[in-house]
mmCIF file of N, CA, C and O in Angstrom:
data_model
loop_
_atom_site.group_PDB
_atom_site.id
_atom_site.type_symbol
_atom_site.label_atom_id
_atom_site.label_comp_id
_atom_site.label_asym_id
_atom_site.label_seq_id
_atom_site.Cartn_x
_atom_site.Cartn_y
_atom_site.Cartn_z
ATOM 1 N N MET A 24 2.132 37.207 -0.391
ATOM 2 C CA MET A 24 0.852 36.566 -0.509
ATOM 3 C C MET A 24 -0.189 37.618 -0.851
ATOM 4 O O MET A 24 -0.159 38.733 -0.344
ATOM 5 N N GLU A 25 -1.103 37.236 -1.683
ATOM 6 C CA GLU A 25 -2.147 38.163 -2.125
ATOM 7 C C GLU A 25 -3.509 37.507 -1.959
ATOM 8 O O GLU A 25 -3.714 36.375 -2.382
ATOM 9 N N ILE A 26 -4.442 38.177 -1.316
ATOM 10 C CA ILE A 26 -5.825 37.710 -1.226
ATOM 11 C C ILE A 26 -6.567 38.318 -2.395
ATOM 12 O O ILE A 26 -6.685 39.532 -2.507
ATOM 13 N N ARG A 27 -7.028 37.477 -3.277
ATOM 14 C CA ARG A 27 -7.642 37.955 -4.515
ATOM 15 C C ARG A 27 -9.079 38.405 -4.351
ATOM 16 O O ARG A 27 -9.568 39.222 -5.116
ATOM 17 N N ASP A 28 -9.810 37.837 -3.387
ATOM 18 C CA ASP A 28 -11.200 38.222 -3.173
ATOM 19 C C ASP A 28 -11.458 38.322 -1.674
ATOM 20 O O ASP A 28 -11.715 37.315 -1.011
ATOM 21 N N ALA A 29 -11.378 39.518 -1.139
ATOM 22 C CA ALA A 29 -11.542 39.741 0.295
ATOM 23 C C ALA A 29 -12.931 39.367 0.793
ATOM 24 O O ALA A 29 -13.117 39.095 1.972
ATOM 25 N N ALA A 30 -13.924 39.335 -0.090
ATOM 26 C CA ALA A 30 -15.269 38.929 0.315
ATOM 27 C C ALA A 30 -15.305 37.433 0.638
ATOM 28 O O ALA A 30 -16.079 36.992 1.485
ATOM 29 N N LEU A 31 -14.471 36.654 -0.026
ATOM 30 C CA LEU A 31 -14.426 35.214 0.219
ATOM 31 C C LEU A 31 -13.422 34.848 1.312
ATOM 32 O O LEU A 31 -13.609 33.878 2.039
ATOM 33 N N CYS A 32 -12.347 35.617 1.408
ATOM 34 C CA CYS A 32 -11.301 35.343 2.402
ATOM 35 C C CYS A 32 -10.673 36.674 2.784
ATOM 36 O O CYS A 32 -9.848 37.198 2.051
ATOM 37 N N ASN A 33 -11.086 37.207 3.928
ATOM 38 C CA ASN A 33 -10.568 38.530 4.285
ATOM 39 C C ASN A 33 -9.261 38.472 5.063
ATOM 40 O O ASN A 33 -8.651 39.497 5.334
ATOM 41 N N ARG A 34 -8.834 37.241 5.440
ATOM 42 C CA ARG A 34 -7.593 37.117 6.200
ATOM 43 C C ARG A 34 -7.006 35.726 5.995
ATOM 44 O O ARG A 34 -7.718 34.740 6.035
ATOM 45 N N TYR A 35 -5.719 35.677 5.773
ATOM 46 C CA TYR A 35 -5.011 34.397 5.628
ATOM 47 C C TYR A 35 -3.719 34.513 6.417
ATOM 48 O O TYR A 35 -2.960 35.455 6.234
ATOM 49 N N VAL A 36 -3.501 33.589 7.330
ATOM 50 C CA VAL A 36 -2.339 33.630 8.211
ATOM 51 C C VAL A 36 -1.525 32.364 8.017
ATOM 52 O O VAL A 36 -2.086 31.279 7.880
ATOM 53 N N ALA A 37 -0.209 32.514 8.016
ATOM 54 C CA ALA A 37 0.678 31.361 7.870
ATOM 55 C C ALA A 37 1.782 31.421 8.907
ATOM 56 O O ALA A 37 2.145 32.492 9.393
ATOM 57 N N ARG A 38 2.301 30.272 9.236
ATOM 58 C CA ARG A 38 3.412 30.182 10.175
ATOM 59 C C ARG A 38 4.335 29.073 9.687
ATOM 60 O O ARG A 38 3.879 28.036 9.243
ATOM 61 N N ILE A 39 5.638 29.308 9.793
ATOM 62 C CA ILE A 39 6.618 28.283 9.436
ATOM 63 C C ILE A 39 7.022 27.555 10.713
ATOM 64 O O ILE A 39 7.389 28.181 11.706
ATOM 65 N N VAL A 40 6.926 26.246 10.666
ATOM 66 C CA VAL A 40 7.358 25.389 11.767
ATOM 67 C C VAL A 40 8.438 24.483 11.203
ATOM 68 O O VAL A 40 8.199 23.732 10.266
ATOM 69 N N ARG A 41 9.606 24.569 11.753
ATOM 70 C CA ARG A 41 10.743 23.798 11.225
ATOM 71 C C ARG A 41 10.986 22.531 12.036
ATOM 72 O O ARG A 41 10.526 22.405 13.165
ATOM 73 N N GLU A 42 11.734 21.638 11.419
ATOM 74 C CA GLU A 42 12.169 20.387 12.048
ATOM 75 C C GLU A 42 11.008 19.528 12.523
ATOM 76 O O GLU A 42 11.040 18.936 13.600
ATOM 77 N N VAL A 43 9.978 19.457 11.708
ATOM 78 C CA VAL A 43 8.835 18.599 11.999
ATOM 79 C C VAL A 43 9.120 17.221 11.420
ATOM 80 O O VAL A 43 9.534 17.097 10.271
ATOM 81 N N LYS A 44 8.890 16.206 12.205
ATOM 82 C CA LYS A 44 9.084 14.838 11.732
ATOM 83 C C LYS A 44 7.717 14.230 11.451
ATOM 84 O O LYS A 44 6.845 14.216 12.316
ATOM 85 N N ILE A 45 7.534 13.757 10.219
ATOM 86 C CA ILE A 45 6.288 13.112 9.827
ATOM 87 C C ILE A 45 6.278 11.708 10.411
ATOM 88 O O ILE A 45 7.261 10.974 10.323
ATOM 89 N N GLY A 46 5.160 11.346 10.993
ATOM 90 C CA GLY A 46 5.022 10.016 11.573
ATOM 91 C C GLY A 46 3.571 9.772 11.937
ATOM 92 O O GLY A 46 2.695 10.586 11.643
ATOM 93 N N PRO A 47 3.304 8.660 12.577
ATOM 94 C CA PRO A 47 1.926 8.371 12.974
ATOM 95 C C PRO A 47 1.470 9.286 14.110
ATOM 96 O O PRO A 47 2.271 9.730 14.928
ATOM 97 N N SER A 48 0.194 9.548 14.133
ATOM 98 C CA SER A 48 -0.396 10.330 15.224
ATOM 99 C C SER A 48 -0.572 9.442 16.442
ATOM 100 O O SER A 48 -0.645 8.217 16.321
ATOM 101 N N PRO A 49 -0.704 10.060 17.611
ATOM 102 C CA PRO A 49 -0.993 9.265 18.806
ATOM 103 C C PRO A 49 -2.320 8.520 18.646
ATOM 104 O O PRO A 49 -3.233 8.993 17.943
ATOM 105 N N LEU A 50 -2.428 7.394 19.303
ATOM 106 C CA LEU A 50 -3.624 6.564 19.199
ATOM 107 C C LEU A 50 -4.888 7.335 19.546
ATOM 108 O O LEU A 50 -5.916 7.201 18.884
ATOM 109 N N TRP A 51 -4.841 8.186 20.593
ATOM 110 C CA TRP A 51 -6.048 8.923 20.990
ATOM 111 C C TRP A 51 -6.542 9.826 19.860
ATOM 112 O O TRP A 51 -7.750 9.969 19.667
ATOM 113 N N MET A 52 -5.609 10.428 19.106
ATOM 114 C CA MET A 52 -6.014 11.323 18.020
ATOM 115 C C MET A 52 -6.556 10.519 16.845
ATOM 116 O O MET A 52 -7.574 10.887 16.252
ATOM 117 N N ARG A 53 -5.891 9.429 16.503
ATOM 118 C CA ARG A 53 -6.386 8.580 15.414
ATOM 119 C C ARG A 53 -7.788 8.073 15.734
ATOM 120 O O ARG A 53 -8.679 8.111 14.892
ATOM 121 N N SER A 54 -7.983 7.632 16.969
ATOM 122 C CA SER A 54 -9.294 7.116 17.381
ATOM 123 C C SER A 54 -10.365 8.195 17.303
ATOM 124 O O SER A 54 -11.475 7.944 16.817
ATOM 125 N N ARG A 55 -10.034 9.384 17.775
ATOM 126 C CA ARG A 55 -11.004 10.498 17.750
ATOM 127 C C ARG A 55 -11.380 10.856 16.324
ATOM 128 O O ARG A 55 -12.549 11.009 15.997
ATOM 129 N N LEU A 56 -10.382 10.984 15.450
ATOM 130 C CA LEU A 56 -10.657 11.323 14.057
ATOM 131 C C LEU A 56 -11.500 10.247 13.402
ATOM 132 O O LEU A 56 -12.493 10.541 12.722
ATOM 133 N N GLU A 57 -11.119 8.996 13.592
ATOM 134 C CA GLU A 57 -11.846 7.898 12.943
ATOM 135 C C GLU A 57 -13.268 7.784 13.474
ATOM 136 O O GLU A 57 -14.178 7.442 12.724
ATOM 137 N N SER A 58 -13.496 8.121 14.751
ATOM 138 C CA SER A 58 -14.859 8.098 15.293
ATOM 139 C C SER A 58 -15.731 9.171 14.652
ATOM 140 O O SER A 58 -16.958 9.071 14.662
ATOM 141 N N LEU A 59 -15.093 10.189 14.083
ATOM 142 C CA LEU A 59 -15.810 11.277 13.407
ATOM 143 C C LEU A 59 -15.847 11.085 11.892
ATOM 144 O O LEU A 59 -16.263 11.968 11.155
ATOM 145 N N GLY A 60 -15.361 9.923 11.420
ATOM 146 C CA GLY A 60 -15.413 9.616 9.999
ATOM 147 C C GLY A 60 -14.259 10.165 9.185
ATOM 148 O O GLY A 60 -14.341 10.242 7.969
ATOM 149 N N VAL A 61 -13.173 10.568 9.857
ATOM 150 C CA VAL A 61 -12.002 11.119 9.172
ATOM 151 C C VAL A 61 -10.875 10.093 9.252
ATOM 152 O O VAL A 61 -10.521 9.644 10.349
ATOM 153 N N ARG A 62 -10.332 9.720 8.121
ATOM 154 C CA ARG A 62 -9.242 8.744 8.079
ATOM 155 C C ARG A 62 -7.955 9.390 8.568
ATOM 156 O O ARG A 62 -7.567 10.461 8.115
ATOM 157 N N ALA A 63 -7.281 8.730 9.506
ATOM 158 C CA ALA A 63 -5.990 9.217 9.995
ATOM 159 C C ALA A 63 -4.938 8.993 8.903
ATOM 160 O O ALA A 63 -4.912 7.940 8.264
ATOM 161 N N ILE A 64 -4.073 9.998 8.690
ATOM 162 C CA ILE A 64 -3.058 9.924 7.637
ATOM 163 C C ILE A 64 -1.661 9.976 8.242
ATOM 164 O O ILE A 64 -0.871 9.055 8.081
ATOM 165 N N ASN A 65 -1.329 11.078 8.890
ATOM 166 C CA ASN A 65 -0.054 11.207 9.605
ATOM 167 C C ASN A 65 -0.201 12.353 10.602
ATOM 168 O O ASN A 65 -1.210 13.049 10.618
ATOM 169 N N ASN A 66 0.804 12.534 11.439
ATOM 170 C CA ASN A 66 0.697 13.508 12.522
ATOM 171 C C ASN A 66 0.406 14.932 12.042
ATOM 172 O O ASN A 66 -0.356 15.660 12.675
ATOM 173 N N VAL A 67 0.975 15.344 10.938
ATOM 174 C CA VAL A 67 0.775 16.718 10.461
ATOM 175 C C VAL A 67 -0.629 16.904 9.895
ATOM 176 O O VAL A 67 -1.343 17.840 10.260
ATOM 177 N N VAL A 68 -1.033 16.023 9.020
ATOM 178 C CA VAL A 68 -2.379 16.116 8.433
ATOM 179 C C VAL A 68 -3.436 15.929 9.522
ATOM 180 O O VAL A 68 -4.431 16.658 9.568
ATOM 181 N N ASP A 69 -3.206 14.968 10.395
ATOM 182 C CA ASP A 69 -4.192 14.680 11.435
ATOM 183 C C ASP A 69 -4.401 15.850 12.389
ATOM 184 O O ASP A 69 -5.531 16.137 12.782
ATOM 185 N N VAL A 70 -3.345 16.543 12.767
ATOM 186 C CA VAL A 70 -3.526 17.664 13.689
ATOM 187 C C VAL A 70 -4.304 18.801 13.020
ATOM 188 O O VAL A 70 -5.121 19.455 13.673
ATOM 189 N N THR A 71 -4.104 19.015 11.735
ATOM 190 C CA THR A 71 -4.889 20.062 11.065
ATOM 191 C C THR A 71 -6.361 19.656 10.997
ATOM 192 O O THR A 71 -7.246 20.485 11.209
ATOM 193 N N ASN A 72 -6.631 18.386 10.730
ATOM 194 C CA ASN A 72 -8.021 17.911 10.709
ATOM 195 C C ASN A 72 -8.642 17.962 12.101
ATOM 196 O O ASN A 72 -9.813 18.319 12.264
ATOM 197 N N TYR A 73 -7.875 17.616 13.110
ATOM 198 C CA TYR A 73 -8.365 17.645 14.488
ATOM 199 C C TYR A 73 -8.772 19.063 14.900
ATOM 200 O O TYR A 73 -9.855 19.276 15.434
ATOM 201 N N VAL A 74 -7.922 20.022 14.619
ATOM 202 C CA VAL A 74 -8.237 21.414 14.959
ATOM 203 C C VAL A 74 -9.459 21.883 14.182
ATOM 204 O O VAL A 74 -10.339 22.549 14.729
ATOM 205 N N MET A 75 -9.530 21.525 12.902
ATOM 206 C CA MET A 75 -10.691 21.918 12.097
ATOM 207 C C MET A 75 -11.981 21.382 12.714
ATOM 208 O O MET A 75 -12.971 22.110 12.838
ATOM 209 N N LEU A 76 -11.975 20.121 13.128
ATOM 210 C CA LEU A 76 -13.175 19.533 13.706
ATOM 211 C C LEU A 76 -13.505 20.096 15.084
ATOM 212 O O LEU A 76 -14.668 20.298 15.419
ATOM 213 N N GLU A 77 -12.502 20.359 15.892
ATOM 214 C CA GLU A 77 -12.721 20.872 17.243
ATOM 215 C C GLU A 77 -13.105 22.354 17.264
ATOM 216 O O GLU A 77 -13.889 22.782 18.088
ATOM 217 N N ARG A 78 -12.521 23.139 16.367
ATOM 218 C CA ARG A 78 -12.709 24.590 16.390
ATOM 219 C C ARG A 78 -13.541 25.128 15.234
ATOM 220 O O ARG A 78 -13.883 26.309 15.226
ATOM 221 N N GLY A 79 -13.794 24.289 14.228
ATOM 222 C CA GLY A 79 -14.550 24.765 13.074
ATOM 223 C C GLY A 79 -13.733 25.683 12.183
ATOM 224 O O GLY A 79 -14.278 26.436 11.390
ATOM 225 N N GLN A 80 -12.420 25.627 12.327
ATOM 226 C CA GLN A 80 -11.525 26.485 11.550
ATOM 227 C C GLN A 80 -10.685 25.620 10.613
ATOM 228 O O GLN A 80 -9.860 24.849 11.066
ATOM 229 N N PRO A 81 -10.919 25.719 9.308
ATOM 230 C CA PRO A 81 -10.122 24.903 8.392
ATOM 231 C C PRO A 81 -8.652 25.310 8.402
ATOM 232 O O PRO A 81 -8.317 26.483 8.504
ATOM 233 N N LEU A 82 -7.794 24.308 8.357
ATOM 234 C CA LEU A 82 -6.351 24.513 8.338
ATOM 235 C C LEU A 82 -5.755 23.682 7.215
ATOM 236 O O LEU A 82 -6.355 22.715 6.769
ATOM 237 N N HIS A 83 -4.563 24.036 6.816
ATOM 238 C CA HIS A 83 -3.840 23.222 5.855
ATOM 239 C C HIS A 83 -2.352 23.351 6.131
ATOM 240 O O HIS A 83 -1.876 24.427 6.469
ATOM 241 N N ALA A 84 -1.652 22.240 5.988
ATOM 242 C CA ALA A 84 -0.203 22.246 6.160
ATOM 243 C C ALA A 84 0.439 22.132 4.780
ATOM 244 O O ALA A 84 -0.011 21.361 3.937
ATOM 245 N N PHE A 85 1.494 22.901 4.565
ATOM 246 C CA PHE A 85 2.231 22.889 3.310
ATOM 247 C C PHE A 85 3.670 22.495 3.593
ATOM 248 O O PHE A 85 4.220 22.831 4.637
ATOM 249 N N ASP A 86 4.286 21.817 2.661
ATOM 250 C CA ASP A 86 5.702 21.497 2.743
ATOM 251 C C ASP A 86 6.454 22.676 2.135
ATOM 252 O O ASP A 86 6.400 22.916 0.931
ATOM 253 N N LEU A 87 7.163 23.424 2.953
ATOM 254 C CA LEU A 87 7.852 24.642 2.505
ATOM 255 C C LEU A 87 8.795 24.379 1.341
ATOM 256 O O LEU A 87 8.900 25.186 0.418
ATOM 257 N N ALA A 88 9.456 23.241 1.348
ATOM 258 C CA ALA A 88 10.398 22.905 0.278
ATOM 259 C C ALA A 88 9.695 22.733 -1.075
ATOM 260 O O ALA A 88 10.314 22.884 -2.123
ATOM 261 N N ARG A 89 8.390 22.479 -1.046
ATOM 262 C CA ARG A 89 7.651 22.268 -2.297
ATOM 263 C C ARG A 89 6.902 23.523 -2.774
ATOM 264 O O ARG A 89 6.339 23.512 -3.865
ATOM 265 N N LEU A 90 6.898 24.566 -1.976
ATOM 266 C CA LEU A 90 6.206 25.790 -2.369
ATOM 267 C C LEU A 90 7.092 26.606 -3.315
ATOM 268 O O LEU A 90 8.289 26.746 -3.085
ATOM 269 N N ARG A 91 6.466 27.144 -4.338
ATOM 270 C CA ARG A 91 7.203 28.003 -5.258
ATOM 271 C C ARG A 91 7.773 29.175 -4.484
ATOM 272 O O ARG A 91 7.072 29.855 -3.742
ATOM 273 N N GLY A 92 9.031 29.408 -4.600
ATOM 274 C CA GLY A 92 9.698 30.505 -3.899
ATOM 275 C C GLY A 92 10.219 30.123 -2.522
ATOM 276 O O GLY A 92 10.916 30.880 -1.890
ATOM 277 N N GLY A 93 9.819 28.912 -2.059
ATOM 278 C CA GLY A 93 10.319 28.377 -0.783
ATOM 279 C C GLY A 93 10.072 29.311 0.351
ATOM 280 O O GLY A 93 10.631 29.253 1.397
#
């Protein structure tokens, strides 16, 4: 991984989590997100949005099988 502009992004961290099953989020999380104007999508997307809203830290989940170089 290469950070092309350290002034815009001085650090990027990634972690691989295996055997994740995509499914609906718990009702409490869907309700919390929707009360904040964020549409619930699935457990993986929703948890990244939840953390972003709670901590102010943007996150993104990637499907490892779809990334170039895997």
